[in-house]
Amino acid sequence: MALLLPFILWAVAAVAQSNDSVFDFPEFPPAGTPDPNATLGNSAAPLPYNVYEDPGLAQARIHYDTGSFGPTIELVHAYYNYWPIGVGVASDGSVFTTFPRGNETYTLATFTSTTTEAPWPNQEWNTPPAFANASNPGYSIVTDKLLFVQSVVVDGLDRVWALDTGRPEVNGSYLLAAVPGGPKLVGFYLNGTNFATYTFPASVVYADSSINDVRFDLRGEGYAYITDSSPNRPGLVVVNLATGQSWRHLDGHQSVTPDNGFVPVYDGVPFYLYPVTAPYAVNNFGLYAVDGIALSPDGQYLYFAPLASRQFWRIPTSYLKVEPGPDHPAAYLLAKQAVEHLGESGSNADGMETDSSGYIYAGAPEHNAVTRYNPATGIVEPFIRDPAIQWPDTLSVATLQSGGSYVYFTSNQLWLGPNYQNGTDLRTRPWAMFRAPIEAQKATQLA
Ligand SMILES: *[C@@H]1O[C@H](CO)[C@@H](O)[C@H](O)[C@H]1NC(C)=O
Ligand SMILES: *[C@@H]1O[C@H](CO)[C@@H](O)[C@H](O)[C@H]1NC(C)=O
Ligand SMILES: *[C@@H]1O[C@H](CO)[C@@H](O)[C@H](O)[C@H]1NC(C)=O
Ligand SMILES: *[C@@H]1O[C@H](CO)[C@@H](O)[C@H](O)[C@H]1NC(C)=O
Ligand SMILES: *[C@@H]1O[C@H](CO)[C@@H](O)[C@H](O)[C@H]1NC(C)=O
Ligand SMILES: *[C@@H]1O[C@H](CO)[C@@H](O)[C@H](O)[C@H]1NC(C)=O
Ligand SMILES: *[C@@H]1O[C@H](CO)[C@@H](O)[C@H](O)[C@H]1NC(C)=O
């Protein structure tokens, strides 16, 4: 090392004299990168366990991970009844939430207090005539009522959209297959009046599809982008909101497909999947395809990631808006070729969300954290981390009329549920919803 010192001094001197040097790096860290002191989750203190008679050891301040950084998370809601997945928050502070449905009496709800929920818009909407199709065993039914609402999103006009998979769970973990007219995208005004319902042909949302999450671009005709996280045929579904036409893109592409060897780490424990289905084999957490989704505030890029993967992807929406078919025979291939790989994000992500400044927030269940991708720097930055964040499932950014903008998220201990633990429920009630303040606003996607 000592021998190199004269060379280093020479190099520093050279930089000071010229801007032409290869050492003339652009500003680093790039503008907008948070001050490390704002995000560093570390401290130093004498170890709280063991008593050391040796005074040197007793006083040694040992560096450790506090497990938290960023703005303090605020507990918004404690769920004592049903197990939550989705969240959408309106500007008046109304919170909408979803429950996967087996025998639950409702699947879409709103908060009625900090610890209670009620069906929304009402019980009638949450009461289909049946779950199982009497004439078609293993399948669910056609109904305008809500079967299994996976995702609820409040759009830039403060309207509430429910994404219904059409595949209720029966007898524990067995998902019924969908029939066209079961899976649907249902729009409500804040007062609960239904203003639109989009269903899908069997060639767009398959019987074994799992439509998972949705984002809206309300510019022009308007589009909805939906992830299909089916392990069998993952892809994206695009809906033209003006015509009701829908089509698929990216079927089977690497960007929507799980990494088969993926072994995430939750609370420090490498996680293998113990499925309840026969033959009770232990698997990698490899079944789960494209899930989280976010639309850049200008509507130009759709960001997404498979759940069983740390890979992070985006595509220019201009390719997705073209319906493959005789008029555009190349559209399907061109869209696959336009996918951009953004590399690893450091964790798998379930929910994703956008704000008006362009940050793409992503749940980071492997780190009890929410991170955010800065498209200006290409860096995934730390945002919030806390030991109480136990699987951030779905994210929703809201700008409240009463002041402030927040990212809301459910924390639902997903990986501890019986479907993932060979039938044993390791979760602890209540499940939580948290929020944390952000600097920017909700991205309205209107103009
Ligand atoms: C190098 O460029 C920077 C930014 O343009 C400027 O501020 C600085 O004075 C330049 N240094 C030299 C030695 O020319
Ligand atoms: C960051 O924290 C370190 C250690 O506490 C301190 O020495 C340093 O001045 C801080 N830097 C800033 C920019 O606040
Ligand atoms: C049951 O499934 C069949 C075949 O897919 C379908 O035609 C029928 O409408 C379904 N029944 C109900 C009640 O939805
Ligand atoms: C659920 O299980 C019960 C009892 O095993 C069975 O009778 C019923 O058909 C099952 N329901 C469906 C929809 O598979
Ligand atoms: C609903 O199903 C779950 C899981 O099978 C069971 O624990 C619970 O008791 C059931 N609730 C009702 C009201 O049947
Ligand atoms: C609900 O809100 C919509 C949109 O603001 C409005 O057109 C409709 O009249 C309202 N319905 C009721 C019953 O208040
Ligand atoms: C999962 O549960 C089944 C049924 O109880 C049992 O036979 C099997 O050994 C369990 N598998 C693991 C990996 O624990």
mmCIF file of N, CA, C and O in Angstrom, residues 38-43 63-74 265-268 346-347 361-372 381-392 407 409 411 434-437:
data_model
loop_
_atom_site.group_PDB
_atom_site.id
_atom_site.type_symbol
_atom_site.label_atom_id
_atom_site.label_comp_id
_atom_site.label_asym_id
_atom_site.label_seq_id
_atom_site.Cartn_x
_atom_site.Cartn_y
_atom_site.Cartn_z
ATOM 1 N N ALA A 38 -29.564 10.164 7.706
ATOM 2 C CA ALA A 38 -31.021 10.089 7.816
ATOM 3 C C ALA A 38 -31.503 8.654 7.680
ATOM 4 O O ALA A 38 -32.632 8.354 8.024
ATOM 5 N N THR A 39 -30.694 7.772 7.145
ATOM 6 C CA THR A 39 -31.153 6.423 6.870
ATOM 7 C C THR A 39 -30.326 5.350 7.552
ATOM 8 O O THR A 39 -30.715 4.190 7.573
ATOM 9 N N LEU A 40 -29.178 5.742 8.126
ATOM 10 C CA LEU A 40 -28.326 4.729 8.737
ATOM 11 C C LEU A 40 -29.060 4.096 9.915
ATOM 12 O O LEU A 40 -29.534 4.791 10.803
ATOM 13 N N GLY A 41 -29.195 2.777 9.890
ATOM 14 C CA GLY A 41 -29.934 2.099 10.951
ATOM 15 C C GLY A 41 -29.004 1.569 12.038
ATOM 16 O O GLY A 41 -29.296 0.553 12.648
ATOM 17 N N ASN A 42 -27.888 2.236 12.251
ATOM 18 C CA ASN A 42 -26.895 1.669 13.151
ATOM 19 C C ASN A 42 -26.661 2.556 14.365
ATOM 20 O O ASN A 42 -26.892 3.751 14.326
ATOM 21 N N SER A 43 -26.171 1.951 15.421
ATOM 22 C CA SER A 43 -25.776 2.686 16.604
ATOM 23 C C SER A 43 -24.671 1.884 17.295
ATOM 24 O O SER A 43 -24.232 0.868 16.767
ATOM 25 N N HIS A 63 -20.919 -1.818 17.929
ATOM 26 C CA HIS A 63 -21.740 -1.379 16.804
ATOM 27 C C HIS A 63 -22.866 -2.390 16.545
ATOM 28 O O HIS A 63 -22.613 -3.582 16.505
ATOM 29 N N TYR A 64 -24.082 -1.918 16.420
ATOM 30 C CA TYR A 64 -25.190 -2.847 16.153
ATOM 31 C C TYR A 64 -26.230 -2.206 15.235
ATOM 32 O O TYR A 64 -26.229 -0.994 15.013
ATOM 33 N N ASP A 65 -27.123 -3.069 14.720
ATOM 34 C CA ASP A 65 -28.192 -2.663 13.805
ATOM 35 C C ASP A 65 -29.439 -2.388 14.639
ATOM 36 O O ASP A 65 -29.978 -3.288 15.283
ATOM 37 N N THR A 66 -29.919 -1.149 14.612
ATOM 38 C CA THR A 66 -31.117 -0.813 15.395
ATOM 39 C C THR A 66 -32.381 -1.375 14.755
ATOM 40 O O THR A 66 -33.426 -1.405 15.385
ATOM 41 N N GLY A 67 -32.281 -1.759 13.484
ATOM 42 C CA GLY A 67 -33.457 -2.295 12.795
ATOM 43 C C GLY A 67 -34.390 -1.241 12.271
ATOM 44 O O GLY A 67 -35.455 -1.584 11.747
ATOM 45 N N SER A 68 -34.038 0.035 12.393
ATOM 46 C CA SER A 68 -34.968 1.056 11.902
ATOM 47 C C SER A 68 -34.222 2.245 11.313
ATOM 48 O O SER A 68 -33.082 2.523 11.676
ATOM 49 N N PHE A 69 -34.879 2.904 10.368
ATOM 50 C CA PHE A 69 -34.412 4.197 9.867
ATOM 51 C C PHE A 69 -35.575 4.917 9.211
ATOM 52 O O PHE A 69 -36.650 4.344 9.023
ATOM 53 N N GLY A 70 -35.329 6.165 8.850
ATOM 54 C CA GLY A 70 -36.353 6.950 8.150
ATOM 55 C C GLY A 70 -37.419 7.451 9.094
ATOM 56 O O GLY A 70 -37.333 7.291 10.307
ATOM 57 N N PRO A 71 -38.463 8.106 8.507
ATOM 58 C CA PRO A 71 -39.541 8.629 9.340
ATOM 59 C C PRO A 71 -40.182 7.513 10.163
ATOM 60 O O PRO A 71 -40.281 6.376 9.707
ATOM 61 N N THR A 72 -40.589 7.835 11.365
ATOM 62 C CA THR A 72 -41.227 6.843 12.244
ATOM 63 C C THR A 72 -42.562 6.413 11.647
ATOM 64 O O THR A 72 -43.360 7.250 11.221
ATOM 65 N N ILE A 73 -42.785 5.109 11.610
ATOM 66 C CA ILE A 73 -44.067 4.636 11.079
ATOM 67 C C ILE A 73 -45.163 4.865 12.120
ATOM 68 O O ILE A 73 -44.934 4.832 13.318
ATOM 69 N N GLU A 74 -46.366 5.116 11.589
ATOM 70 C CA GLU A 74 -47.521 5.409 12.440
ATOM 71 C C GLU A 74 -48.532 4.284 12.255
ATOM 72 O O GLU A 74 -48.873 3.954 11.115
ATOM 73 N N VAL A 265 -35.161 -14.092 2.671
ATOM 74 C CA VAL A 265 -34.836 -14.165 4.094
ATOM 75 C C VAL A 265 -35.804 -13.253 4.838
ATOM 76 O O VAL A 265 -35.844 -12.051 4.554
ATOM 77 N N TYR A 266 -36.600 -13.813 5.735
ATOM 78 C CA TYR A 266 -37.549 -12.998 6.495
ATOM 79 C C TYR A 266 -37.201 -13.062 7.972
ATOM 80 O O TYR A 266 -37.071 -14.153 8.538
ATOM 81 N N ASP A 267 -37.056 -11.903 8.586
ATOM 82 C CA ASP A 267 -36.638 -11.798 9.991
ATOM 83 C C ASP A 267 -35.380 -12.631 10.233
ATOM 84 O O ASP A 267 -35.208 -13.265 11.281
ATOM 85 N N GLY A 268 -34.512 -12.675 9.245
ATOM 86 C CA GLY A 268 -33.233 -13.372 9.392
ATOM 87 C C GLY A 268 -33.285 -14.856 9.091
ATOM 88 O O GLY A 268 -32.265 -15.528 9.182
ATOM 89 N N GLY A 346 -32.685 -5.586 -4.194
ATOM 90 C CA GLY A 346 -32.252 -5.856 -2.829
ATOM 91 C C GLY A 346 -33.231 -6.667 -2.005
ATOM 92 O O GLY A 346 -32.888 -7.159 -0.941
ATOM 93 N N SER A 347 -34.465 -6.807 -2.487
ATOM 94 C CA SER A 347 -35.472 -7.610 -1.779
ATOM 95 C C SER A 347 -36.508 -8.003 -2.809
ATOM 96 O O SER A 347 -36.636 -7.357 -3.849
ATOM 97 N N TYR A 361 -41.970 3.522 -4.928
ATOM 98 C CA TYR A 361 -41.876 2.856 -3.619
ATOM 99 C C TYR A 361 -42.086 1.365 -3.803
ATOM 100 O O TYR A 361 -42.898 0.944 -4.626
ATOM 101 N N ALA A 362 -41.384 0.577 -3.031
ATOM 102 C CA ALA A 362 -41.553 -0.873 -3.108
ATOM 103 C C ALA A 362 -41.438 -1.465 -1.714
ATOM 104 O O ALA A 362 -40.527 -1.107 -0.951
ATOM 105 N N GLY A 363 -42.376 -2.324 -1.368
ATOM 106 C CA GLY A 363 -42.242 -3.054 -0.119
ATOM 107 C C GLY A 363 -40.989 -3.907 -0.192
ATOM 108 O O GLY A 363 -40.653 -4.457 -1.248
ATOM 109 N N ALA A 364 -40.270 -4.019 0.918
ATOM 110 C CA ALA A 364 -39.054 -4.848 0.965
ATOM 111 C C ALA A 364 -39.179 -5.792 2.155
ATOM 112 O O ALA A 364 -38.566 -5.586 3.203
ATOM 113 N N PRO A 365 -40.000 -6.850 1.995
ATOM 114 C CA PRO A 365 -40.253 -7.727 3.148
ATOM 115 C C PRO A 365 -38.990 -8.390 3.690
ATOM 116 O O PRO A 365 -38.936 -8.718 4.870
ATOM 117 N N GLU A 366 -37.972 -8.531 2.855
ATOM 118 C CA GLU A 366 -36.734 -9.147 3.360
ATOM 119 C C GLU A 366 -35.995 -8.249 4.346
ATOM 120 O O GLU A 366 -35.091 -8.713 5.042
ATOM 121 N N HIS A 367 -36.340 -6.956 4.367
ATOM 122 C CA HIS A 367 -35.627 -6.016 5.239
ATOM 123 C C HIS A 367 -36.558 -5.310 6.213
ATOM 124 O O HIS A 367 -36.166 -4.305 6.808
ATOM 125 N N ASN A 368 -37.786 -5.789 6.355
ATOM 126 C CA ASN A 368 -38.761 -5.101 7.206
ATOM 127 C C ASN A 368 -38.782 -3.617 6.836
ATOM 128 O O ASN A 368 -38.696 -2.736 7.695
ATOM 129 N N ALA A 369 -38.883 -3.366 5.541
ATOM 130 C CA ALA A 369 -38.638 -2.013 5.048
ATOM 131 C C ALA A 369 -39.517 -1.683 3.855
ATOM 132 O O ALA A 369 -40.154 -2.555 3.262
ATOM 133 N N VAL A 370 -39.554 -0.390 3.562
ATOM 134 C CA VAL A 370 -40.060 0.081 2.276
ATOM 135 C C VAL A 370 -38.915 0.868 1.652
ATOM 136 O O VAL A 370 -38.337 1.756 2.303
ATOM 137 N N THR A 371 -38.552 0.517 0.440
ATOM 138 C CA THR A 371 -37.490 1.234 -0.259
ATOM 139 C C THR A 371 -38.125 2.087 -1.356
ATOM 140 O O THR A 371 -39.336 2.022 -1.587
ATOM 141 N N ARG A 372 -37.304 2.898 -2.026
ATOM 142 C CA ARG A 372 -37.852 3.621 -3.173
ATOM 143 C C ARG A 372 -36.773 3.780 -4.238
ATOM 144 O O ARG A 372 -35.627 4.114 -3.943
ATOM 145 N N GLU A 381 -33.201 3.434 -2.988
ATOM 146 C CA GLU A 381 -32.783 4.093 -1.752
ATOM 147 C C GLU A 381 -33.547 3.533 -0.558
ATOM 148 O O GLU A 381 -34.705 3.156 -0.684
ATOM 149 N N PRO A 382 -32.920 3.538 0.601
ATOM 150 C CA PRO A 382 -33.679 3.204 1.804
ATOM 151 C C PRO A 382 -34.734 4.285 2.051
ATOM 152 O O PRO A 382 -34.487 5.458 1.785
ATOM 153 N N PHE A 383 -35.911 3.912 2.530
ATOM 154 C CA PHE A 383 -36.935 4.910 2.877
ATOM 155 C C PHE A 383 -37.342 4.737 4.340
ATOM 156 O O PHE A 383 -37.066 5.598 5.163
ATOM 157 N N ILE A 384 -37.995 3.617 4.662
ATOM 158 C CA ILE A 384 -38.316 3.357 6.062
ATOM 159 C C ILE A 384 -38.026 1.899 6.386
ATOM 160 O O ILE A 384 -38.166 1.021 5.538
ATOM 161 N N ARG A 385 -37.614 1.675 7.615
ATOM 162 C CA ARG A 385 -37.355 0.319 8.070
ATOM 163 C C ARG A 385 -37.750 0.262 9.534
ATOM 164 O O ARG A 385 -37.503 1.217 10.283
ATOM 165 N N ASP A 386 -38.385 -0.831 9.927
ATOM 166 C CA ASP A 386 -38.817 -0.971 11.312
ATOM 167 C C ASP A 386 -39.101 -2.449 11.569
ATOM 168 O O ASP A 386 -39.719 -3.105 10.725
ATOM 169 N N PRO A 387 -38.696 -2.971 12.719
ATOM 170 C CA PRO A 387 -38.958 -4.393 12.985
ATOM 171 C C PRO A 387 -40.444 -4.743 12.956
ATOM 172 O O PRO A 387 -40.794 -5.910 12.766
ATOM 173 N N ALA A 388 -41.328 -3.734 13.135
ATOM 174 C CA ALA A 388 -42.775 -4.010 13.118
ATOM 175 C C ALA A 388 -43.320 -4.144 11.697
ATOM 176 O O ALA A 388 -44.486 -4.500 11.525
ATOM 177 N N ILE A 389 -42.505 -3.837 10.687
ATOM 178 C CA ILE A 389 -42.959 -4.023 9.305
ATOM 179 C C ILE A 389 -42.766 -5.497 8.972
ATOM 180 O O ILE A 389 -41.657 -5.948 8.700
ATOM 181 N N GLN A 390 -43.853 -6.251 9.037
ATOM 182 C CA GLN A 390 -43.822 -7.705 8.880
ATOM 183 C C GLN A 390 -44.584 -8.065 7.613
ATOM 184 O O GLN A 390 -45.748 -8.420 7.644
ATOM 185 N N TRP A 391 -43.888 -7.935 6.531
ATOM 186 C CA TRP A 391 -44.388 -8.139 5.179
ATOM 187 C C TRP A 391 -45.306 -6.976 4.751
ATOM 188 O O TRP A 391 -46.536 -7.057 4.849
ATOM 189 N N PRO A 392 -44.682 -5.907 4.230
ATOM 190 C CA PRO A 392 -45.487 -4.825 3.652
ATOM 191 C C PRO A 392 -46.139 -5.367 2.382
ATOM 192 O O PRO A 392 -45.447 -5.712 1.437
ATOM 193 N N VAL A 407 -47.432 7.422 2.516
ATOM 194 C CA VAL A 407 -47.557 6.099 1.936
ATOM 195 C C VAL A 407 -48.145 5.194 3.019
ATOM 196 O O VAL A 407 -47.629 5.116 4.138
ATOM 197 N N PHE A 409 -49.516 1.338 4.094
ATOM 198 C CA PHE A 409 -49.280 -0.050 3.688
ATOM 199 C C PHE A 409 -49.777 -1.017 4.751
ATOM 200 O O PHE A 409 -49.738 -0.741 5.946
ATOM 201 N N SER A 411 -49.378 -4.556 6.738
ATOM 202 C CA SER A 411 -48.274 -5.385 7.235
ATOM 203 C C SER A 411 -48.940 -6.650 7.754
ATOM 204 O O SER A 411 -49.578 -6.640 8.802
ATOM 205 N N PHE A 434 -49.897 0.601 8.499
ATOM 206 C CA PHE A 434 -49.053 1.717 8.904
ATOM 207 C C PHE A 434 -49.085 2.800 7.828
ATOM 208 O O PHE A 434 -49.483 2.551 6.689
ATOM 209 N N ARG A 435 -48.599 3.977 8.206
ATOM 210 C CA ARG A 435 -48.315 4.992 7.197
ATOM 211 C C ARG A 435 -47.052 5.737 7.600
ATOM 212 O O ARG A 435 -46.654 5.736 8.780
ATOM 213 N N ALA A 436 -46.408 6.343 6.585
ATOM 214 C CA ALA A 436 -45.224 7.159 6.823
ATOM 215 C C ALA A 436 -45.313 8.365 5.915
ATOM 216 O O ALA A 436 -45.795 8.257 4.778
ATOM 217 N N PRO A 437 -44.871 9.537 6.403
ATOM 218 C CA PRO A 437 -44.979 10.749 5.582
ATOM 219 C C PRO A 437 -43.988 10.733 4.418
ATOM 220 O O PRO A 437 -42.894 10.181 4.524
#
